[in-house]
Amino acid sequence: MVTPDHIRNFCIIAHIDHGKSTLADRLLEITGTVDKRKMQDQILDSMELEREKGITIKLAPARMKYTYHPKTPPPAAHTPRLPTDGQQAAPLGRGAMSAGSPPPSASLRTGLEGGEFVLNLIDTPGHVDFTYEVSRSLAAVEGAVLLVDATQGVQAQTIGNLYLALAEDLKIIPVLNKIDLPAADVPARTEELVKLLGCEVSDVLTVSGKTGQGVAELLDAIVSRVPPPPDQSARPVRALIFDSAYDDYRGVVASVRVIDGAIKKNDRVRLMATGAEGELLELGAFVPGPSRFHPLSALENGQIGYVVTGLKDIQACRVGDTLTLRDAPAAEPLAGYQQAKPMVYAGIFPKEGSDFTRLREGMERLKLNDAALSYEPEHQPALGYGFRCGMLGMLHLEIVKERLRREFGLDLVVTVPSVAYRVHLAGGGQLVVKSPLELPDPSRIASIEEPWVAVDIVTPVDYVGAVMQFLQERRGTYKTTEYLSPQQAILHYDAPLSMVIVDFYDRLKSLTSGYASLNYEFKEYRTADVVRLDILVAEEAADALAQLVYRDQAERIGRRIVSALKETIPQAWFVIKLQAAVGGKIVAAERIAALRKDVMAKMSGGDVTRKRKLLEKQKKGKAKMAELGAGSVEIPTDAYLSVLRRD
């Protein structure tokens, strides 16, 4: 049995591509958790998509054992605090932190004994779309390694994830990674971290996740700086479910952090939110490798591991629920998690109507594994039955679509993404509109509100002017500019979410030669003048292409869409009209010329009258085909994708 004093629960948080997964690989290797001969890159990234894209999508727990030898204590880790009334805030914008002296609880425990420690690591995603995964990880640990690339320095998601960690009152260990690279500027990046955290220079550790340099010292710091979980083994059992997945043979497998008491194999348990009951068929620790599961007889107070619940109902086991014993239940559930708020909505439909049942099953399973995903059934005349899905961003949408394709073999049509608008009705009342097709008739609308987000952009100072002009084009409202260093600035803006979700990140990277980074979070709803832009193909509304747009941009966006469709929809034997309309008014139009068969190819002669008759017959035939085939024009997937691009 491992006592709580010899347990350390921590996660690694960082901006995307700052080396979290590589550092996790070295931690696992140096602790002997993974044999060097079996080591592979991104060993905790189990999904094929993660390896292909080189990013972490899902949080990944792993247990390590490490023998700690007490040394002369280094300076204490400083945990920043949010400022209270009367305190002087640090210089960094939203939610700025106190730069005062470290609290006593952050001090190094000088009397710490040596011996073997259990280190429970949770590797987290870095992209802003997967912030909810990060927040769930933070709630299950006591400390966080804040990792910063020594060549790039503090980035937008570094700050965003730090705010999340501070909200959970975690102990922060600042670490500079990639110090082996020639472009690494350790003094300058250390200065940025000191300014961000209000800590001492000596608090910042330096490592190379690639070579292993400094990783042993980091392990010592994790043991000495991160506090152990509180000893609550005598209390009634409570375990927090922070992730889950479905196994065809074993049912729901939940990832848990045991907060109170201990759980054992064959315990009969109850989930306090859903009331579902089951028996723990197996439990244990997460280990890297093909199986990922290492069975144990029990999970004690403070431990992180998995439980095989035996539940076959996917909806019965929710992320954030509290697991307790059926026969000796706890009085109150744990706080759990706030429900993730979707930022982007899109319709997902199977290309073949017969695949709807398979799509529904896929959605249910993804929801179990992806708590930030929401969905509800939707029907569109042109596309049939599908789901209106809510996601945290465009990358999240791409990942959901790709997982459905790969894991469930589905060929899908995805409609144009939208945000959720609040519509105030003329006769009183309010609607939340997640799809352009849900927008009421204009005569019933009193006003429309759209979501705005607070945007933080970290960029080299040389690109500040270009970024500010770009934000102005996207209807952003300037707030402040702050400087991490003479070379690095943080721009704070408010902007409509609809202007941020589509191609914003790609354009930002292009403007700044790849150097800028982005973080955003929901702020409030504001009044907006938006209308529904309908797209007609062969005089039939293409519901999947409808959009909610600003009134003053409707004509420009309509022209762009019909031009894009003209390039992507193949020719037919009749003229295809492409139109963009607001209400009953056509604001843009294009035509795709008909294919032309040479009806006179076999004529070796003949007078002009016969030729005219043949051409006239062909003309009438095309007109009839256009009339009969108006609703049968197939819109290729490329056409749907083409309308996502902004000017």
XYZ file of C-alpha atoms in Angstrom:
647
model
C 0.000 0.000 0.000
C 1.266 3.462 -0.920
C 0.599 6.195 1.626
C -0.604 9.590 0.331
C 2.663 11.209 1.501
C 4.517 9.194 -1.158
C 2.130 10.115 -4.006
C 2.560 13.064 -6.357
C -0.145 13.901 -8.881
C 0.850 16.393 -11.578
C 0.193 17.366 -15.167
C 2.185 19.067 -17.914
C 0.613 22.187 -19.424
C 1.977 24.235 -22.298
C 1.264 25.910 -25.602
C 0.883 23.581 -28.573
C 4.177 22.120 -29.872
C 6.260 23.198 -26.865
C 7.285 19.595 -26.206
C 4.850 18.184 -23.619
C 4.640 14.722 -25.146
C 8.399 14.513 -25.733
C 9.084 15.491 -22.121
C 6.552 12.888 -20.979
C 8.467 10.301 -23.023
C 11.710 11.170 -21.189
C 10.029 11.061 -17.770
C 8.733 7.585 -18.543
C 12.115 6.482 -19.836
C 14.236 7.870 -16.981
C 11.932 6.405 -14.317
C 12.164 3.005 -15.996
C 8.426 2.921 -16.634
C 9.078 2.088 -20.296
C 11.973 -0.044 -21.497
C 14.299 2.028 -23.690
C 14.211 -0.716 -26.315
C 10.422 -0.337 -26.587
C 10.422 3.445 -26.488
C 8.700 5.375 -29.271
C 7.883 9.024 -29.819
C 4.581 10.318 -28.369
C 4.102 7.070 -26.457
C 1.147 8.496 -24.503
C -0.628 9.630 -27.678
C -2.614 6.491 -28.421
C -4.751 7.839 -31.270
C -3.533 7.570 -34.853
C -4.719 11.138 -35.438
C -2.478 12.430 -32.638
C 0.587 10.853 -34.205
C -0.273 12.093 -37.690
C -0.833 15.688 -36.597
C 1.920 15.684 -33.960
C -0.460 17.066 -31.318
C -2.134 15.765 -28.181
C -5.920 15.612 -28.470
C -6.883 13.531 -25.433
C -5.488 13.782 -21.906
C -3.317 10.743 -21.137
C -2.593 9.495 -17.597
C 0.414 7.344 -16.673
C 1.852 6.049 -13.389
C 5.583 6.096 -12.679
C 7.728 5.041 -9.733
C 10.716 7.172 -8.794
C 13.310 6.812 -6.062
C 13.969 10.199 -4.524
C 17.221 11.069 -2.747
C 16.955 14.252 -0.669
C 19.471 16.904 -1.612
C 20.283 20.424 -0.456
C 16.952 22.149 -0.984
C 16.789 24.577 -3.913
C 14.704 27.744 -3.664
C 10.986 27.265 -3.144
C 8.622 27.063 -6.092
C 6.472 30.134 -6.286
C 2.773 29.656 -6.895
C 1.266 32.905 -8.200
C -2.063 34.031 -6.815
C -4.870 36.046 -8.285
C -4.770 39.554 -6.807
C -7.136 40.455 -4.018
C -8.431 43.907 -3.136
C -5.598 46.285 -2.419
C -2.891 44.130 -4.016
C -0.754 45.361 -6.880
C -1.424 43.169 -9.917
C 1.350 41.898 -12.165
C 1.565 43.585 -15.574
C -0.103 40.908 -17.674
C -3.683 41.772 -18.706
C -6.804 39.701 -18.016
C -6.843 37.994 -14.643
C -3.403 39.382 -13.815
C -1.538 37.683 -10.987
C 0.078 38.886 -7.824
C 3.834 39.249 -7.964
C 4.174 39.318 -4.184
C 6.108 36.921 -1.988
C 5.273 33.207 -2.265
C 2.770 31.833 0.219
C 4.147 29.584 2.968
C 2.409 26.549 1.465
C 4.585 26.870 -1.625
C 7.799 26.448 0.347
C 9.936 23.360 -0.144
C 9.430 20.691 2.483
C 12.959 20.526 3.871
C 12.304 17.477 6.041
C 11.056 15.339 3.149
C 12.182 11.734 3.377
C 13.652 9.775 0.509
C 12.451 6.459 -0.857
C 10.155 5.338 -3.626
C 7.394 7.691 -4.768
C 4.449 7.078 -7.054
C 4.167 9.845 -9.642
C 0.851 10.092 -11.479
C 1.332 12.119 -14.666
C -1.408 13.475 -16.904
C -0.230 14.704 -20.314
C -2.567 17.403 -21.645
C -3.399 18.958 -25.045
C -2.026 22.383 -25.943
C -4.488 23.654 -28.567
C -7.154 26.132 -27.453
C -9.915 23.848 -28.801
C -9.056 21.226 -26.172
C -8.951 23.487 -23.121
C -11.737 21.433 -21.554
C -9.441 18.387 -21.556
C -6.835 20.485 -19.737
C -9.323 21.711 -17.126
C -10.358 18.128 -16.320
C -6.723 17.125 -15.876
C -6.044 20.024 -13.531
C -8.912 19.050 -11.235
C -7.326 15.630 -10.677
C -3.828 16.784 -9.595
C -2.013 18.980 -7.060
C 0.762 20.370 -9.256
C 1.502 21.490 -12.796
C 4.701 21.639 -14.830
C 4.372 24.835 -16.898
C 6.459 24.062 -19.974
C 7.787 26.790 -22.276
C 9.803 26.349 -25.469
C 13.162 28.092 -24.947
C 13.226 29.113 -28.614
C 9.698 30.602 -28.743
C 9.065 31.775 -25.203
C 5.710 32.393 -23.550
C 2.795 31.996 -25.956
C -0.937 32.653 -25.752
C -1.925 29.178 -24.619
C 0.869 29.203 -22.025
C -0.983 32.035 -20.338
C -4.428 30.513 -20.907
C -3.455 27.191 -19.319
C -1.687 28.976 -16.466
C -4.924 30.789 -15.583
C -6.703 27.427 -15.455
C -4.040 25.982 -13.151
C -4.204 28.987 -10.825
C -7.969 28.638 -10.589
C -7.403 25.118 -9.223
C -4.778 26.432 -6.750
C -2.072 24.147 -8.142
C 1.644 24.414 -7.389
C 3.413 25.630 -10.531
C 6.871 24.432 -11.586
C 8.141 26.679 -14.426
C 10.307 24.769 -16.916
C 12.132 25.818 -20.087
C 12.295 23.039 -22.683
C 14.354 22.493 -25.855
C 17.484 24.064 -24.372
C 19.574 21.825 -26.670
C 18.481 23.761 -29.760
C 20.855 26.412 -31.185
C 18.046 29.016 -31.212
C 17.307 28.571 -27.493
C 17.613 31.840 -25.565
C 17.498 30.709 -21.941
C 18.175 34.107 -20.257
C 15.495 35.934 -22.277
C 12.909 33.181 -21.834
C 13.672 32.925 -18.125
C 13.032 36.659 -17.837
C 9.637 36.181 -19.513
C 8.662 33.467 -17.035
C 9.850 35.536 -14.077
C 7.722 38.447 -15.301
C 4.726 36.199 -15.942
C 4.842 34.359 -12.601
C 6.481 36.858 -10.296
C 8.965 34.154 -9.244
C 12.754 34.081 -8.831
C 15.199 33.230 -11.630
C 16.388 30.205 -9.624
C 12.825 28.796 -9.574
C 12.923 28.185 -13.334
C 14.227 24.753 -14.372
C 15.807 24.013 -17.749
C 15.436 20.701 -19.579
C 15.661 19.038 -22.944
C 12.866 16.567 -23.485
C 14.758 15.262 -26.505
C 18.136 14.513 -24.882
C 16.993 14.069 -21.284
C 19.175 16.900 -19.943
C 17.775 18.241 -16.658
C 14.887 15.738 -16.528
C 16.202 13.989 -13.384
C 16.329 17.379 -11.635
C 12.746 17.988 -12.748
C 11.661 14.687 -11.170
C 13.298 15.759 -7.904
C 11.466 19.090 -8.089
C 8.134 17.340 -8.651
C 8.670 15.268 -5.486
C 9.906 18.191 -3.389
C 7.635 20.996 -4.625
C 4.288 19.374 -5.434
C 2.304 18.653 -2.251
C 0.989 15.141 -1.604
C -2.763 14.533 -1.720
C -4.421 14.993 1.671
C -4.853 11.814 3.727
C -8.609 11.205 3.611
C -8.496 7.412 3.651
C -10.886 7.133 6.617
C -13.718 8.955 4.838
C -16.508 7.276 2.817
C -15.381 6.471 -0.703
C -15.551 9.224 -3.318
C -13.757 9.065 -6.668
C -13.957 11.723 -9.390
C -14.502 10.478 -12.959
C -12.365 12.687 -15.214
C -12.498 10.645 -18.427
C -14.179 7.534 -19.820
C -14.280 5.267 -22.841
C -16.347 2.335 -24.063
C -15.019 -1.180 -24.557
C -17.133 -3.619 -26.573
C -16.349 -6.472 -24.194
C -16.036 -4.776 -20.789
C -18.443 -1.870 -21.082
C -17.631 1.587 -19.739
C -14.041 2.065 -18.519
C -13.690 5.218 -16.400
C -10.571 7.191 -15.448
C -10.801 8.208 -11.785
C -8.990 10.143 -9.085
C -9.726 8.642 -5.661
C -10.407 11.621 -3.395
C -11.664 9.836 -0.256
C -11.288 6.261 1.016
C -10.146 3.372 -1.195
C -11.815 1.161 -3.787
C -11.165 -2.527 -4.393
C -11.890 -5.042 -7.103
C -15.431 -6.477 -6.899
C -16.702 -3.488 -4.879
C -20.330 -2.674 -5.671
C -20.477 1.003 -6.588
C -22.965 3.729 -7.420
C -22.592 6.801 -9.601
C -24.083 9.638 -7.580
C -25.345 11.818 -10.477
C -26.959 9.163 -12.675
C -27.792 6.635 -9.928
C -26.329 3.811 -12.040
C -24.949 0.853 -10.102
C -22.323 -1.681 -11.055
C -19.536 -3.935 -9.864
C -15.854 -3.139 -10.319
C -14.788 -6.025 -12.534
C -11.241 -4.653 -12.659
C -9.273 -1.630 -11.567
C -5.678 -0.517 -11.782
C -3.112 1.982 -13.011
C -2.436 3.424 -16.451
C 0.841 2.316 -18.020
C 2.225 3.251 -21.447
C 2.050 0.620 -24.147
C -0.466 -1.304 -26.241
C -2.657 -2.446 -23.318
C -2.422 0.774 -21.225
C -3.955 -1.042 -18.236
C -2.093 -2.565 -15.273
C -4.543 -4.361 -12.936
C -4.251 -3.809 -9.173
C -6.174 -5.127 -6.197
C -7.090 -1.625 -4.988
C -6.825 2.110 -5.654
C -6.042 4.007 -2.469
C -6.775 7.548 -1.371
C -4.970 10.010 -3.645
C -4.356 7.588 -6.511
C -5.227 7.999 -10.189
C -6.275 4.966 -12.206
C -9.045 3.220 -14.108
C -12.108 1.175 -13.156
C -14.019 -1.287 -15.327
C -17.600 -0.610 -14.270
C -19.348 -3.325 -16.248
C -21.963 -0.751 -17.286
C -23.256 -1.201 -20.831
C -25.313 2.005 -20.902
C -23.030 4.690 -22.300
C -25.142 7.486 -20.812
C -24.887 6.068 -17.265
C -21.246 7.067 -16.725
C -20.634 10.787 -17.155
C -17.437 12.756 -16.846
C -17.570 14.749 -13.602
C -19.726 12.198 -11.772
C -18.753 10.858 -8.329
C -18.237 7.146 -7.773
C -19.062 5.843 -4.279
C -19.843 2.497 -2.610
C -23.405 1.259 -3.021
C -23.712 -0.053 0.538
C -21.769 2.733 2.283
C -22.334 5.805 0.114
C -20.866 9.249 0.717
C -23.309 11.923 1.817
C -22.385 14.527 -0.827
C -20.959 14.182 -4.357
C -17.790 15.964 -5.435
C -18.081 19.303 -7.208
C -17.390 17.735 -10.615
C -16.942 19.944 -13.669
C -18.769 22.807 -15.246
C -20.364 21.731 -18.493
C -18.279 22.734 -21.503
C -19.893 25.509 -23.552
C -19.787 24.750 -27.281
C -18.358 27.586 -29.356
C -19.068 26.258 -32.855
C -22.082 24.429 -34.274
C -22.253 22.397 -37.473
C -24.576 19.795 -38.944
C -23.088 16.334 -39.488
C -25.020 14.060 -41.841
C -24.256 10.639 -43.348
C -23.945 10.687 -47.119
C -25.976 7.494 -47.182
C -29.255 7.734 -45.264
C -28.943 4.080 -44.209
C -25.848 5.027 -42.127
C -27.801 7.205 -39.684
C -28.028 4.462 -37.036
C -24.275 3.941 -37.254
C -23.710 7.703 -36.979
C -25.887 7.841 -33.850
C -23.894 5.015 -32.259
C -20.649 6.781 -33.181
C -21.876 10.027 -31.608
C -22.797 8.247 -28.387
C -19.360 6.679 -28.082
C -17.491 9.855 -28.954
C -19.542 11.766 -26.383
C -18.419 9.328 -23.693
C -14.789 9.895 -24.653
C -15.174 13.611 -25.500
C -17.178 15.423 -22.836
C -16.949 18.758 -24.711
C -18.983 17.378 -27.634
C -22.739 18.010 -27.650
C -25.267 16.897 -30.247
C -28.971 16.733 -30.985
C -30.910 15.179 -33.887
C -31.546 17.359 -36.941
C -33.371 16.860 -40.218
C -32.821 18.788 -43.440
C -34.805 18.103 -46.617
C -31.707 17.967 -48.819
C -29.489 16.008 -46.441
C -31.872 13.779 -44.500
C -31.347 12.865 -40.843
C -28.204 13.805 -38.954
C -27.067 15.754 -35.913
C -26.510 19.392 -35.016
C -23.201 19.201 -33.123
C -21.635 21.707 -30.744
C -17.838 21.839 -30.483
C -15.140 24.057 -29.000
C -13.595 25.173 -32.288
C -12.734 24.319 -35.870
C -9.934 21.872 -34.974
C -12.335 20.109 -32.621
C -14.828 19.847 -35.493
C -12.143 18.436 -37.788
C -11.115 15.844 -35.189
C -14.728 14.746 -34.546
C -15.364 14.373 -38.283
C -12.147 12.433 -38.815
C -12.733 10.118 -35.836
C -16.227 9.298 -37.114
C -14.771 8.496 -40.513
C -11.915 6.340 -39.246
C -13.390 4.633 -36.203
C -16.881 4.035 -37.591
C -16.295 3.967 -41.356
C -18.709 6.830 -42.074
C -18.764 9.041 -45.161
C -20.091 12.415 -43.969
C -21.387 15.791 -45.113
C -20.582 18.652 -42.703
C -22.523 21.899 -43.028
C -21.066 25.389 -42.744
C -20.079 26.034 -39.091
C -21.973 28.684 -37.155
C -22.053 30.157 -33.665
C -25.059 30.280 -31.320
C -27.072 33.501 -31.667
C -29.618 34.770 -29.142
C -32.756 35.993 -30.905
C -35.163 38.261 -29.010
C -38.670 37.939 -30.443
C -40.926 40.895 -31.171
C -43.715 39.482 -29.044
C -41.430 38.687 -26.144
C -39.379 35.589 -25.470
C -35.981 34.461 -26.624
C -34.550 31.747 -28.884
C -31.043 30.288 -29.136
C -30.345 29.775 -32.844
C -27.602 27.259 -33.637
C -28.362 26.855 -37.337
C -29.233 29.377 -40.058
C -32.371 27.384 -40.800
C -33.656 28.013 -37.257
C -33.726 31.798 -37.728
C -37.336 33.039 -37.530
C -38.971 35.252 -40.139
C -37.534 38.804 -39.912
C -40.967 40.190 -38.989
C -40.847 38.193 -35.725
C -37.364 39.368 -34.688
C -36.824 42.300 -32.303
C -33.032 41.953 -32.090
C -30.214 39.420 -32.464
C -27.185 39.022 -30.193
C -23.953 37.216 -31.025
C -21.199 35.822 -28.759
C -18.004 37.834 -28.289
C -14.697 36.492 -27.024
C -11.681 37.995 -25.284
C -8.728 37.369 -27.591
C -5.080 37.264 -26.525
C -2.468 37.265 -29.290
C 1.229 36.873 -28.521
C 3.349 38.163 -31.408
C 6.815 39.527 -32.127
C 6.704 43.323 -31.967
C 7.626 43.578 -35.668
C 4.184 42.238 -36.599
C 2.044 44.258 -34.181
C 0.835 46.673 -36.885
C -0.191 43.913 -39.292
C -2.010 41.997 -36.548
C -3.892 45.107 -35.401
C -5.040 45.824 -38.960
C -6.169 42.217 -39.324
C -8.179 42.394 -36.078
C -9.800 45.606 -37.274
C -10.887 43.833 -40.472
C -12.411 41.094 -38.314
C -14.439 43.676 -36.322
C -12.207 43.373 -33.265
C -12.217 46.001 -30.502
C -8.773 46.944 -29.236
C -8.176 46.757 -25.461
C -4.471 46.932 -24.523
C -0.959 46.004 -25.596
C 1.557 44.629 -23.117
C 5.146 43.499 -23.469
C 6.683 40.277 -22.189
C 10.053 41.469 -23.462
C 11.398 44.067 -25.925
C 10.782 41.522 -28.691
C 7.452 39.978 -27.614
C 4.051 41.670 -27.199
C 0.595 40.560 -26.090
C -2.378 42.179 -27.840
C -5.701 42.070 -25.995
C -8.855 42.407 -28.123
C -12.550 41.692 -27.952
C -13.945 40.175 -31.147
C -17.085 38.455 -32.469
C -16.669 34.687 -32.189
C -17.967 34.260 -35.740
C -14.940 36.225 -36.969
C -12.512 34.005 -35.038
C -13.670 30.446 -35.713
C -13.097 30.226 -39.475
C -9.542 30.505 -40.872
C -8.573 33.179 -38.292
C -5.651 31.157 -36.925
C -4.289 30.334 -40.396
C -4.445 33.979 -41.477
C -2.785 35.083 -38.240
C 0.070 32.623 -38.759
C 0.483 33.760 -42.356
C 0.642 37.446 -41.372
C 3.319 36.816 -38.724
C 5.470 34.267 -40.587
C 4.206 31.599 -38.216
C 5.281 33.324 -34.985
C 2.006 34.563 -33.473
C -0.154 32.470 -31.150
C -3.795 32.765 -30.148
C -5.942 32.142 -27.099
C -9.574 33.158 -26.630
C -12.427 32.633 -24.200
C -16.092 33.551 -24.167
C -16.870 36.999 -22.770
C -20.463 38.120 -23.460
C -23.285 38.547 -25.981
C -23.636 41.785 -27.968
C -26.244 43.063 -30.430
C -25.497 42.247 -34.070
C -27.121 43.055 -37.423
C -27.117 39.611 -39.040
C -29.273 38.051 -41.749
C -29.629 34.620 -43.286
C -27.855 34.177 -46.599
C -29.483 31.404 -48.648
C -27.646 29.676 -51.483
C -29.714 28.348 -54.381
C -28.340 25.728 -56.765
C -30.462 25.177 -59.872
C -33.145 27.309 -58.160
C -33.319 24.914 -55.197
C -32.144 26.022 -51.742
C -29.000 24.194 -50.620
C -29.745 24.170 -46.896
C -26.282 22.955 -45.971
C -24.747 26.098 -47.511
C -26.966 28.653 -45.750
C -25.117 31.075 -43.460
C -25.825 33.806 -40.936
C -23.801 36.839 -42.024
C -23.559 40.533 -41.242
C -26.015 42.485 -43.358
C -23.335 44.783 -44.781
C -21.270 41.760 -45.882
C -24.067 39.672 -47.405
C -23.477 40.757 -51.015
C -19.693 40.284 -50.875
C -19.926 36.883 -49.183
C -22.699 35.822 -51.574
C -20.527 36.680 -54.605
C -17.615 34.742 -53.141
C -19.707 31.656 -52.432
C -21.381 31.436 -55.847
C -17.994 31.996 -57.528
C -16.490 29.181 -55.443
C -19.400 26.887 -56.304
C -18.974 27.669 -59.991
C -15.416 26.357 -59.757
C -16.298 23.181 -57.835
C -19.691 21.964 -59.129
C -19.249 19.938 -62.335
C -21.101 20.845 -65.521
C -24.373 19.127 -66.415
C -26.317 18.822 -69.666
C -28.247 21.938 -68.709
C -27.380 25.407 -67.364
C -27.049 25.450 -63.573
C -28.015 28.711 -61.904
C -26.143 29.650 -58.737
C -27.711 32.373 -56.605
C -27.225 33.964 -53.192
C -30.323 35.499 -51.629
C -31.295 37.455 -48.523
C -35.011 37.042 -48.009
C -36.473 37.189 -51.502
C -33.719 39.405 -52.896
C -30.947 37.934 -55.068
C -27.657 39.572 -54.063
C -25.261 37.545 -56.239
C -25.559 35.115 -59.161
C -23.450 32.929 -61.441
C -24.190 30.340 -64.129
C -22.488 27.067 -64.949
C -22.675 26.563 -68.701
C -24.235 23.355 -69.992
C -22.205 20.588 -71.522
C -22.594 20.663 -75.286
C -22.795 17.647 -77.496
C -21.796 18.124 -81.142
C -25.127 17.072 -82.683
C -23.842 17.845 -86.192
C -20.741 15.689 -85.927
C -22.251 12.969 -88.147
C -23.576 15.396 -90.745
C -21.454 15.329 -93.871
C -23.489 18.033 -95.515
C -27.007 19.440 -95.519
C -28.445 22.890 -95.624
C -28.439 25.440 -92.834
C -32.153 24.822 -92.063
C -31.464 21.230 -90.969
C -28.571 22.351 -88.798
C -30.757 24.952 -87.132
C -33.443 22.353 -86.452
C -30.894 20.092 -84.737
C -29.557 22.929 -82.601
C -33.083 24.046 -81.680
C -33.987 20.487 -80.699
C -30.886 20.317 -78.510
C -31.812 23.645 -76.893
C -35.330 22.439 -76.054
C -33.935 19.190 -74.666
C -31.600 21.073 -72.362
C -34.423 23.297 -71.165
C -36.518 20.226 -70.351
C -33.594 18.572 -68.552
C -33.050 21.743 -66.537
C -36.718 21.714 -65.541
C -36.730 18.013 -64.613
C -33.290 17.905 -63.045
C -33.286 21.155 -61.096
C -33.181 19.453 -57.701
C -30.831 16.656 -58.727
C -27.569 18.600 -58.941
C -25.091 16.840 -56.691
C -22.950 19.255 -54.698
C -19.497 17.715 -54.117
C -17.807 17.834 -50.700
C -15.205 20.240 -52.086
C -17.974 22.758 -52.668
C -18.970 22.690 -48.996
C -15.354 23.151 -47.967
C -14.851 26.036 -50.395
C -17.408 28.222 -48.611
C -15.425 28.053 -45.351
C -12.680 30.261 -46.750
C -12.891 33.968 -45.936
C -11.505 36.758 -48.086
